[in-house]
Amino acid sequence: MAHVRKTACPLNCWDSCGFNVTIENDKVTKVEGDPTHPITLGKICGRGRMLETRANSSKRLLHPLKKVNGSFEQITWEQALDEIAARLQEVKEQHGSTAVLHSHDYANNGILKNLDQRFFNSYGGVTELYGSLCWGAGIEAQKWDFGEAWSHEPNDIYNSKNIIVWGRNVARTNMHFYEKLLEAKKQGAKLVVIDPLYNATAKIADEYITIKPGMDGLLAAGIIKEMFRLGLEDREFIEQFTHGVADLSQLLEEISLAEISEITEVSCEVMTKLAVVYADKPTATYMGLGMQRYKNGGNTIRFIDALVAISGNIGIAGGGANYANLQVGQSFAFEELTLSKRKQNHRQFSIMKQAEEVLAATDPEIKMIVVTCGNPLTQVPDTEVVEKAFTKVPTLVVIEQFMTDTAMLADYVLPTTTAFEEEDFYYSSMYHHYVNYGPKLVASPGETKSDLWIWTQLANRLGFGEDFDFTREEWLQMTLKPLEDKGITLEKLQALHTMELPVEKVPWSDRKFKTPTGKFEFTSFAVQQKGDNGRLTLAVPDESKWNSPKLAEKYPYSLLTIHPLRSNHSQNYHLLGANLKLKVEVAQNIAEEQGLKNGDYVKVWNDRGEVKGYIFILAKAHPNTINIDEGIWKQFGGSVNNLTSSRESDNGLGSTLYDCLVNLEKVN
Ligand code: SF4
């Protein structure tokens, strides 16, 4: 008999939706939206609905596998765990615990997924990854400027007079914000979209502004320049609550508006118009997570923050420099869960350069990689080098639901459960501030086991089982400990399924910033104390005609690799049907220059590699712009990261995936 139960989406997404899941004969048969969820209100996207296909797919990994003579063989859990534990022990004794690399990402969310860190900390401390392929440069930028990366709560949008959506196609990636934009427009707000691609969000804008990819920081500089020229800046806010405005003013003297217009390919008139919009408060700015994936990425977000500060749109309802909302995740007891102080040894590799660092490591060499919640072969830049590194390491263990590009290279593949098969909490630090409860809904198929079970078994074998000697209920209670006195308990969350977390709904309304000066910092005092100048710069992407003229001659097109519509990163491509083709989206001028029509087969290449795919012409994309959605698997023509660079952003914590010039030609 079918019955419906509430749970939540586990995917790494802005919206963190509430679900109503239909279950028949211990099987999930349908995933729909939960109309009672306060933010997501019953609507979900195709990626969420596909979780039913993922859970029931015949391609699920159901048994532990070991590679023997180049082929996978099914083994028992006992054998898999005994051999992996013995190898972990051997590596630690012979080379030290940092000879193990833990490659972790956020493919499967759920708070208890973080217990992998507890395992490796108790083991003695391993080589960990720092930074983020996705949003790292922007997070660090906002920490320099505000001291934290916090956003306004979703319904604050209805207080805005003007809304600037900058480099964020919310219609694809943040659908409930899209709904709110429609409502805010109905209530009279004006919507401006700035993006090199004329996307579905741009279609509902009152004004769409096209820009050369990677030049967003410079556009913000131009708007600030116009605000100063027209006397539109918020003098009171600047004088009382900011630090370093003289450095900013001096910097802007170094460039004319006409020069900014030439580089950004945005007219001076548009910059003047935007200066007036920013002064017409409250104006909210909602940034996406793509425009910081450049060498100048941190500076880009810092310049947009500076524009929001100069216009006095900080700490007021309807305003904000909304990029991430880390205060959501900061609500939980991560320290207690992960035991970060337990580790005795420690080494860090950049997540962007993990492959190069594996190949170069000597003291000690990397002898073992354990991959959790990720598919680095598809997601990490410069695929050729990643493949080389992950093939070279003597032991690769991958915990997975499917045979991904990374799992294909593994020595051991351990089959794990989906969110419907285990109890956990779900939240997102990108958008709303509600935590969702997800009960175990169905039995786990085959021999699949939760990540938590795997860590517990390995910990028992390695002699630190007491660190994992808790029931799931106890782990969940531990997670909520800091929230208990605010009335958020496991029992309540189990009953209500979603609860509002106690966060600042309009951050910085008290004007007390978490920076060393206590002010908004145009020039970062913390960075200055470390010996750098901490100032904003007039930086542009590394791979641009301004910084690399010869490269730009050889490779005239800017490549973007935006999030796919039907897959969460690389997660669903194998489920999307056999006729899946890699789509190369090109601006109209490229098609005209190269004599291309829709459906033509082309090669896209640069010095790092190539991919082949089929042309789709974007009539309104910014000239010389190409997009290939990220995440596509090798067997379907990917990965687009064959083309991207492993360089790090200016502040060292983000990727430069979009800082990528390519050429293209038709092939047979
Ligand atoms: S992927 Fe995002 S929008 Fe889609 S169902 Fe999950 S949380 Fe909601």
PDB file of C-alpha atoms in Angstrom, residues 86-324:
ATOM      1  CA  ALA A  86      45.155  -2.973   7.162  1.00  0.00           C
ATOM      2  CA  ARG A  87      46.337  -0.693   4.365  1.00  0.00           C
ATOM      3  CA  LEU A  88      45.534   2.441   6.428  1.00  0.00           C
ATOM      4  CA  GLN A  89      47.514   0.977   9.325  1.00  0.00           C
ATOM      5  CA  GLU A  90      50.449   0.014   7.094  1.00  0.00           C
ATOM      6  CA  VAL A  91      50.611   3.441   5.408  1.00  0.00           C
ATOM      7  CA  LYS A  92      50.532   5.185   8.790  1.00  0.00           C
ATOM      8  CA  GLU A  93      53.274   3.001  10.253  1.00  0.00           C
ATOM      9  CA  GLN A  94      55.571   3.124   7.242  1.00  0.00           C
ATOM     10  CA  HIS A  95      55.037   6.667   5.915  1.00  0.00           C
ATOM     11  CA  GLY A  96      52.987   8.591   8.496  1.00  0.00           C
ATOM     12  CA  SER A  97      49.261   9.342   8.418  1.00  0.00           C
ATOM     13  CA  THR A  98      49.638  12.294   6.007  1.00  0.00           C
ATOM     14  CA  ALA A  99      50.599   9.814   3.270  1.00  0.00           C
ATOM     15  CA  VAL A 100      46.794   9.408   3.019  1.00  0.00           C
ATOM     16  CA  LEU A 101      44.891  12.054   1.047  1.00  0.00           C
ATOM     17  CA  HIS A 102      41.240  12.548   1.876  1.00  0.00           C
ATOM     18  CA  SER A 103      39.565  13.947  -1.235  1.00  0.00           C
ATOM     19  CA  HIS A 104      36.203  15.245  -0.115  1.00  0.00           C
ATOM     20  CA  ASP A 105      33.484  17.321  -1.751  1.00  0.00           C
ATOM     21  CA  TYR A 106      29.758  17.923  -1.267  1.00  0.00           C
ATOM     22  CA  ALA A 107      28.004  15.610  -3.736  1.00  0.00           C
ATOM     23  CA  ASN A 108      25.934  13.914  -1.033  1.00  0.00           C
ATOM     24  CA  ASN A 109      24.845  16.264   1.680  1.00  0.00           C
ATOM     25  CA  GLY A 110      23.540  15.438   5.100  1.00  0.00           C
ATOM     26  CA  ILE A 111      25.179  16.679   8.276  1.00  0.00           C
ATOM     27  CA  LEU A 112      26.445  13.238   9.282  1.00  0.00           C
ATOM     28  CA  LYS A 113      28.386  12.979   6.014  1.00  0.00           C
ATOM     29  CA  ASN A 114      30.935  15.213   7.807  1.00  0.00           C
ATOM     30  CA  LEU A 115      31.889  12.329  10.083  1.00  0.00           C
ATOM     31  CA  ASP A 116      34.491  11.336   7.479  1.00  0.00           C
ATOM     32  CA  GLN A 117      36.536  14.216   8.936  1.00  0.00           C
ATOM     33  CA  ARG A 118      36.117  12.772  12.449  1.00  0.00           C
ATOM     34  CA  PHE A 119      37.426   9.447  11.170  1.00  0.00           C
ATOM     35  CA  PHE A 120      40.553  10.926   9.613  1.00  0.00           C
ATOM     36  CA  ASN A 121      41.208  13.211  12.609  1.00  0.00           C
ATOM     37  CA  SER A 122      40.994  10.236  14.979  1.00  0.00           C
ATOM     38  CA  TYR A 123      43.209   8.193  12.645  1.00  0.00           C
ATOM     39  CA  GLY A 124      45.951  10.785  13.271  1.00  0.00           C
ATOM     40  CA  GLY A 125      45.365  13.520  10.704  1.00  0.00           C
ATOM     41  CA  VAL A 126      45.770  13.114   6.960  1.00  0.00           C
ATOM     42  CA  THR A 127      46.484  15.327   3.974  1.00  0.00           C
ATOM     43  CA  GLU A 128      43.317  17.383   3.551  1.00  0.00           C
ATOM     44  CA  LEU A 129      42.070  19.654   0.801  1.00  0.00           C
ATOM     45  CA  TYR A 130      41.554  23.380   1.363  1.00  0.00           C
ATOM     46  CA  GLY A 131      39.687  25.891  -0.787  1.00  0.00           C
ATOM     47  CA  SER A 132      36.702  25.259  -3.021  1.00  0.00           C
ATOM     48  CA  LEU A 133      36.204  24.590  -6.721  1.00  0.00           C
ATOM     49  CA  CYS A 134      32.970  26.513  -6.476  1.00  0.00           C
ATOM     50  CA  TRP A 135      32.597  29.526  -4.214  1.00  0.00           C
ATOM     51  CA  GLY A 136      35.871  29.727  -2.242  1.00  0.00           C
ATOM     52  CA  ALA A 137      37.257  32.947  -3.706  1.00  0.00           C
ATOM     53  CA  GLY A 138      34.038  34.824  -2.931  1.00  0.00           C
ATOM     54  CA  ILE A 139      33.717  33.463   0.605  1.00  0.00           C
ATOM     55  CA  GLU A 140      37.249  34.582   1.408  1.00  0.00           C
ATOM     56  CA  ALA A 141      36.575  37.968  -0.232  1.00  0.00           C
ATOM     57  CA  GLN A 142      33.524  38.568   1.965  1.00  0.00           C
ATOM     58  CA  LYS A 143      35.484  37.506   5.045  1.00  0.00           C
ATOM     59  CA  TRP A 144      38.029  40.211   4.232  1.00  0.00           C
ATOM     60  CA  ASP A 145      35.305  42.823   3.683  1.00  0.00           C
ATOM     61  CA  PHE A 146      32.665  42.008   6.313  1.00  0.00           C
ATOM     62  CA  GLY A 147      34.423  39.418   8.471  1.00  0.00           C
ATOM     63  CA  GLU A 148      31.803  36.838   7.363  1.00  0.00           C
ATOM     64  CA  ALA A 149      29.809  35.784   4.295  1.00  0.00           C
ATOM     65  CA  TRP A 150      26.189  36.244   5.362  1.00  0.00           C
ATOM     66  CA  SER A 151      23.036  36.920   3.337  1.00  0.00           C
ATOM     67  CA  HIS A 152      19.598  38.385   3.944  1.00  0.00           C
ATOM     68  CA  GLU A 153      16.724  35.973   4.593  1.00  0.00           C
ATOM     69  CA  PRO A 154      14.673  35.096   1.491  1.00  0.00           C
ATOM     70  CA  ASN A 155      11.568  37.184   2.232  1.00  0.00           C
ATOM     71  CA  ASP A 156      13.622  40.347   2.706  1.00  0.00           C
ATOM     72  CA  ILE A 157      13.543  40.627  -1.093  1.00  0.00           C
ATOM     73  CA  TYR A 158      10.065  42.161  -0.719  1.00  0.00           C
ATOM     74  CA  ASN A 159      11.665  45.178   0.975  1.00  0.00           C
ATOM     75  CA  SER A 160      13.845  45.967  -2.044  1.00  0.00           C
ATOM     76  CA  LYS A 161      13.123  48.805  -4.432  1.00  0.00           C
ATOM     77  CA  ASN A 162      15.716  47.539  -6.902  1.00  0.00           C
ATOM     78  CA  ILE A 163      17.143  44.037  -7.243  1.00  0.00           C
ATOM     79  CA  ILE A 164      20.418  43.371  -9.059  1.00  0.00           C
ATOM     80  CA  VAL A 165      20.956  39.711  -9.941  1.00  0.00           C
ATOM     81  CA  TRP A 166      24.598  39.570 -10.913  1.00  0.00           C
ATOM     82  CA  GLY A 167      25.935  36.447 -12.656  1.00  0.00           C
ATOM     83  CA  ARG A 168      23.296  34.136 -11.194  1.00  0.00           C
ATOM     84  CA  ASN A 169      20.753  32.268 -13.329  1.00  0.00           C
ATOM     85  CA  VAL A 170      18.300  31.635 -10.521  1.00  0.00           C
ATOM     86  CA  ALA A 171      15.725  30.181 -12.907  1.00  0.00           C
ATOM     87  CA  ARG A 172      18.093  27.210 -13.266  1.00  0.00           C
ATOM     88  CA  THR A 173      19.881  27.013  -9.930  1.00  0.00           C
ATOM     89  CA  ASN A 174      17.702  28.705  -7.290  1.00  0.00           C
ATOM     90  CA  MET A 175      14.106  28.271  -8.473  1.00  0.00           C
ATOM     91  CA  HIS A 176      12.388  29.497  -5.314  1.00  0.00           C
ATOM     92  CA  PHE A 177      14.294  32.754  -5.477  1.00  0.00           C
ATOM     93  CA  TYR A 178      13.095  33.038  -9.077  1.00  0.00           C
ATOM     94  CA  GLU A 179       9.491  32.752  -7.814  1.00  0.00           C
ATOM     95  CA  LYS A 180      10.216  35.479  -5.277  1.00  0.00           C
ATOM     96  CA  LEU A 181      11.650  37.714  -7.989  1.00  0.00           C
ATOM     97  CA  LEU A 182       8.403  37.387  -9.943  1.00  0.00           C
ATOM     98  CA  GLU A 183       6.425  38.320  -6.839  1.00  0.00           C
ATOM     99  CA  ALA A 184       8.764  41.226  -5.951  1.00  0.00           C
ATOM    100  CA  LYS A 185       8.359  42.553  -9.490  1.00  0.00           C
ATOM    101  CA  LYS A 186       4.582  42.346  -9.115  1.00  0.00           C
ATOM    102  CA  GLN A 187       4.935  44.410  -5.936  1.00  0.00           C
ATOM    103  CA  GLY A 188       6.819  47.076  -7.876  1.00  0.00           C
ATOM    104  CA  ALA A 189      10.522  46.206  -7.537  1.00  0.00           C
ATOM    105  CA  LYS A 190      12.766  46.807 -10.540  1.00  0.00           C
ATOM    106  CA  LEU A 191      14.921  43.841 -11.620  1.00  0.00           C
ATOM    107  CA  VAL A 192      18.302  44.242 -13.334  1.00  0.00           C
ATOM    108  CA  VAL A 193      20.209  41.153 -14.526  1.00  0.00           C
ATOM    109  CA  ILE A 194      23.937  41.362 -15.337  1.00  0.00           C
ATOM    110  CA  ASP A 195      25.286  38.274 -17.115  1.00  0.00           C
ATOM    111  CA  PRO A 196      27.282  37.339 -20.245  1.00  0.00           C
ATOM    112  CA  LEU A 197      24.490  34.843 -21.086  1.00  0.00           C
ATOM    113  CA  TYR A 198      20.935  35.935 -21.853  1.00  0.00           C
ATOM    114  CA  ASN A 199      19.401  33.264 -19.616  1.00  0.00           C
ATOM    115  CA  ALA A 200      15.932  32.498 -18.271  1.00  0.00           C
ATOM    116  CA  THR A 201      16.387  34.974 -15.393  1.00  0.00           C
ATOM    117  CA  ALA A 202      17.437  37.712 -17.824  1.00  0.00           C
ATOM    118  CA  LYS A 203      14.156  37.140 -19.675  1.00  0.00           C
ATOM    119  CA  ILE A 204      12.120  38.422 -16.714  1.00  0.00           C
ATOM    120  CA  ALA A 205      14.403  41.417 -16.048  1.00  0.00           C
ATOM    121  CA  ASP A 206      13.355  45.037 -16.523  1.00  0.00           C
ATOM    122  CA  GLU A 207      16.875  45.580 -17.759  1.00  0.00           C
ATOM    123  CA  TYR A 208      19.434  43.070 -19.002  1.00  0.00           C
ATOM    124  CA  ILE A 209      23.098  44.079 -19.098  1.00  0.00           C
ATOM    125  CA  THR A 210      25.513  41.934 -21.060  1.00  0.00           C
ATOM    126  CA  ILE A 211      29.171  41.927 -19.997  1.00  0.00           C
ATOM    127  CA  LYS A 212      32.453  40.389 -21.127  1.00  0.00           C
ATOM    128  CA  PRO A 213      33.052  37.301 -18.907  1.00  0.00           C
ATOM    129  CA  GLY A 214      35.327  37.923 -15.920  1.00  0.00           C
ATOM    130  CA  MET A 215      35.036  41.730 -16.000  1.00  0.00           C
ATOM    131  CA  ASP A 216      32.393  42.109 -13.268  1.00  0.00           C
ATOM    132  CA  GLY A 217      34.740  43.648 -10.697  1.00  0.00           C
ATOM    133  CA  LEU A 218      35.760  46.303 -13.140  1.00  0.00           C
ATOM    134  CA  LEU A 219      32.120  47.060 -13.913  1.00  0.00           C
ATOM    135  CA  ALA A 220      31.525  47.570 -10.175  1.00  0.00           C
ATOM    136  CA  ALA A 221      34.545  49.934 -10.195  1.00  0.00           C
ATOM    137  CA  GLY A 222      32.954  51.906 -13.022  1.00  0.00           C
ATOM    138  CA  ILE A 223      29.640  52.214 -11.176  1.00  0.00           C
ATOM    139  CA  ILE A 224      31.439  53.398  -8.000  1.00  0.00           C
ATOM    140  CA  LYS A 225      33.344  55.936 -10.078  1.00  0.00           C
ATOM    141  CA  GLU A 226      30.067  57.288 -11.404  1.00  0.00           C
ATOM    142  CA  MET A 227      28.549  57.385  -7.911  1.00  0.00           C
ATOM    143  CA  PHE A 228      31.479  59.531  -6.717  1.00  0.00           C
ATOM    144  CA  ARG A 229      31.291  61.794  -9.793  1.00  0.00           C
ATOM    145  CA  LEU A 230      27.564  62.348  -9.333  1.00  0.00           C
ATOM    146  CA  GLY A 231      27.787  62.659  -5.523  1.00  0.00           C
ATOM    147  CA  LEU A 232      25.504  59.652  -5.065  1.00  0.00           C
ATOM    148  CA  GLU A 233      27.622  57.825  -2.463  1.00  0.00           C
ATOM    149  CA  ASP A 234      26.347  57.342   1.102  1.00  0.00           C
ATOM    150  CA  ARG A 235      28.849  59.655   2.874  1.00  0.00           C
ATOM    151  CA  GLU A 236      27.513  58.985   6.354  1.00  0.00           C
ATOM    152  CA  PHE A 237      27.855  55.208   6.042  1.00  0.00           C
ATOM    153  CA  ILE A 238      31.295  55.491   4.446  1.00  0.00           C
ATOM    154  CA  GLU A 239      32.639  57.836   7.118  1.00  0.00           C
ATOM    155  CA  GLN A 240      31.209  56.050  10.147  1.00  0.00           C
ATOM    156  CA  PHE A 241      31.358  52.388   9.228  1.00  0.00           C
ATOM    157  CA  THR A 242      34.076  51.727   6.655  1.00  0.00           C
ATOM    158  CA  HIS A 243      37.852  51.500   6.534  1.00  0.00           C
ATOM    159  CA  GLY A 244      40.135  52.307   3.566  1.00  0.00           C
ATOM    160  CA  VAL A 245      37.947  54.431   1.293  1.00  0.00           C
ATOM    161  CA  ALA A 246      40.931  56.697   0.479  1.00  0.00           C
ATOM    162  CA  ASP A 247      42.737  53.697  -1.068  1.00  0.00           C
ATOM    163  CA  LEU A 248      39.676  52.968  -3.189  1.00  0.00           C
ATOM    164  CA  SER A 249      39.329  56.581  -4.383  1.00  0.00           C
ATOM    165  CA  GLN A 250      43.013  56.692  -5.290  1.00  0.00           C
ATOM    166  CA  LEU A 251      42.726  53.436  -7.241  1.00  0.00           C
ATOM    167  CA  LEU A 252      39.774  54.712  -9.257  1.00  0.00           C
ATOM    168  CA  GLU A 253      41.838  57.736 -10.321  1.00  0.00           C
ATOM    169  CA  GLU A 254      44.065  55.325 -12.265  1.00  0.00           C
ATOM    170  CA  ILE A 255      41.429  54.431 -14.842  1.00  0.00           C
ATOM    171  CA  SER A 256      38.860  56.375 -16.857  1.00  0.00           C
ATOM    172  CA  LEU A 257      35.255  55.354 -17.342  1.00  0.00           C
ATOM    173  CA  ALA A 258      35.929  55.036 -21.072  1.00  0.00           C
ATOM    174  CA  GLU A 259      38.742  52.547 -20.377  1.00  0.00           C
ATOM    175  CA  ILE A 260      36.473  50.542 -18.073  1.00  0.00           C
ATOM    176  CA  SER A 261      33.841  50.544 -20.803  1.00  0.00           C
ATOM    177  CA  GLU A 262      36.340  49.265 -23.363  1.00  0.00           C
ATOM    178  CA  ILE A 263      37.481  46.375 -21.129  1.00  0.00           C
ATOM    179  CA  THR A 264      34.100  45.335 -19.732  1.00  0.00           C
ATOM    180  CA  GLU A 265      32.277  45.944 -23.046  1.00  0.00           C
ATOM    181  CA  VAL A 266      29.559  47.753 -21.057  1.00  0.00           C
ATOM    182  CA  SER A 267      28.742  51.306 -22.155  1.00  0.00           C
ATOM    183  CA  CYS A 268      29.432  54.366 -19.975  1.00  0.00           C
ATOM    184  CA  GLU A 269      25.716  55.212 -20.108  1.00  0.00           C
ATOM    185  CA  VAL A 270      24.824  51.867 -18.557  1.00  0.00           C
ATOM    186  CA  MET A 271      27.329  52.432 -15.711  1.00  0.00           C
ATOM    187  CA  THR A 272      25.824  55.860 -15.038  1.00  0.00           C
ATOM    188  CA  LYS A 273      22.342  54.360 -15.021  1.00  0.00           C
ATOM    189  CA  LEU A 274      23.432  51.651 -12.562  1.00  0.00           C
ATOM    190  CA  ALA A 275      24.976  54.282 -10.267  1.00  0.00           C
ATOM    191  CA  VAL A 276      21.548  55.917 -10.046  1.00  0.00           C
ATOM    192  CA  VAL A 277      19.863  52.539  -9.386  1.00  0.00           C
ATOM    193  CA  TYR A 278      22.293  51.781  -6.534  1.00  0.00           C
ATOM    194  CA  ALA A 279      21.621  55.194  -4.989  1.00  0.00           C
ATOM    195  CA  ASP A 280      17.869  54.619  -5.170  1.00  0.00           C
ATOM    196  CA  LYS A 281      17.796  52.568  -1.944  1.00  0.00           C
ATOM    197  CA  PRO A 282      17.107  49.914  -0.863  1.00  0.00           C
ATOM    198  CA  THR A 283      18.878  48.067  -3.656  1.00  0.00           C
ATOM    199  CA  ALA A 284      19.673  44.391  -3.124  1.00  0.00           C
ATOM    200  CA  THR A 285      22.550  42.630  -4.894  1.00  0.00           C
ATOM    201  CA  TYR A 286      22.396  38.872  -5.383  1.00  0.00           C
ATOM    202  CA  MET A 287      25.648  37.423  -6.703  1.00  0.00           C
ATOM    203  CA  GLY A 288      26.125  34.075  -8.396  1.00  0.00           C
ATOM    204  CA  LEU A 289      28.881  31.560  -7.844  1.00  0.00           C
ATOM    205  CA  GLY A 290      30.463  31.726 -11.307  1.00  0.00           C
ATOM    206  CA  MET A 291      32.011  35.151 -11.687  1.00  0.00           C
ATOM    207  CA  GLN A 292      34.573  34.501  -8.941  1.00  0.00           C
ATOM    208  CA  ARG A 293      35.993  31.450 -10.752  1.00  0.00           C
ATOM    209  CA  TYR A 294      38.779  33.568 -12.247  1.00  0.00           C
ATOM    210  CA  LYS A 295      42.268  34.551 -11.219  1.00  0.00           C
ATOM    211  CA  ASN A 296      40.780  37.946 -10.293  1.00  0.00           C
ATOM    212  CA  GLY A 297      37.753  36.247  -8.636  1.00  0.00           C
ATOM    213  CA  GLY A 298      38.240  37.375  -5.043  1.00  0.00           C
ATOM    214  CA  ASN A 299      38.803  40.933  -6.194  1.00  0.00           C
ATOM    215  CA  THR A 300      35.598  40.744  -8.271  1.00  0.00           C
ATOM    216  CA  ILE A 301      33.430  39.902  -5.270  1.00  0.00           C
ATOM    217  CA  ARG A 302      35.296  42.480  -3.154  1.00  0.00           C
ATOM    218  CA  PHE A 303      34.560  45.208  -5.724  1.00  0.00           C
ATOM    219  CA  ILE A 304      30.862  44.326  -5.814  1.00  0.00           C
ATOM    220  CA  ASP A 305      30.840  44.368  -1.975  1.00  0.00           C
ATOM    221  CA  ALA A 306      32.530  47.788  -2.168  1.00  0.00           C
ATOM    222  CA  LEU A 307      29.817  49.076  -4.504  1.00  0.00           C
ATOM    223  CA  VAL A 308      27.121  47.888  -2.086  1.00  0.00           C
ATOM    224  CA  ALA A 309      28.986  49.647   0.752  1.00  0.00           C
ATOM    225  CA  ILE A 310      29.589  52.908  -1.135  1.00  0.00           C
ATOM    226  CA  SER A 311      25.884  53.097  -1.940  1.00  0.00           C
ATOM    227  CA  GLY A 312      24.981  52.452   1.731  1.00  0.00           C
ATOM    228  CA  ASN A 313      23.009  49.302   0.961  1.00  0.00           C
ATOM    229  CA  ILE A 314      24.541  47.310   3.818  1.00  0.00           C
ATOM    230  CA  GLY A 315      22.663  46.464   7.021  1.00  0.00           C
ATOM    231  CA  ILE A 316      19.347  47.765   5.701  1.00  0.00           C
ATOM    232  CA  ALA A 317      16.220  45.764   4.920  1.00  0.00           C
ATOM    233  CA  GLY A 318      15.946  45.209   1.184  1.00  0.00           C
ATOM    234  CA  GLY A 319      19.682  45.675   0.597  1.00  0.00           C
ATOM    235  CA  GLY A 320      22.741  43.474   1.058  1.00  0.00           C
ATOM    236  CA  ALA A 321      25.666  41.996  -0.824  1.00  0.00           C
ATOM    237  CA  ASN A 322      24.147  38.525  -0.928  1.00  0.00           C
ATOM    238  CA  TYR A 323      26.619  35.853  -1.952  1.00  0.00           C
ATOM    239  CA  ALA A 324      26.527  33.031   0.616  1.00  0.00           C
TER     240      ALA A 324
END
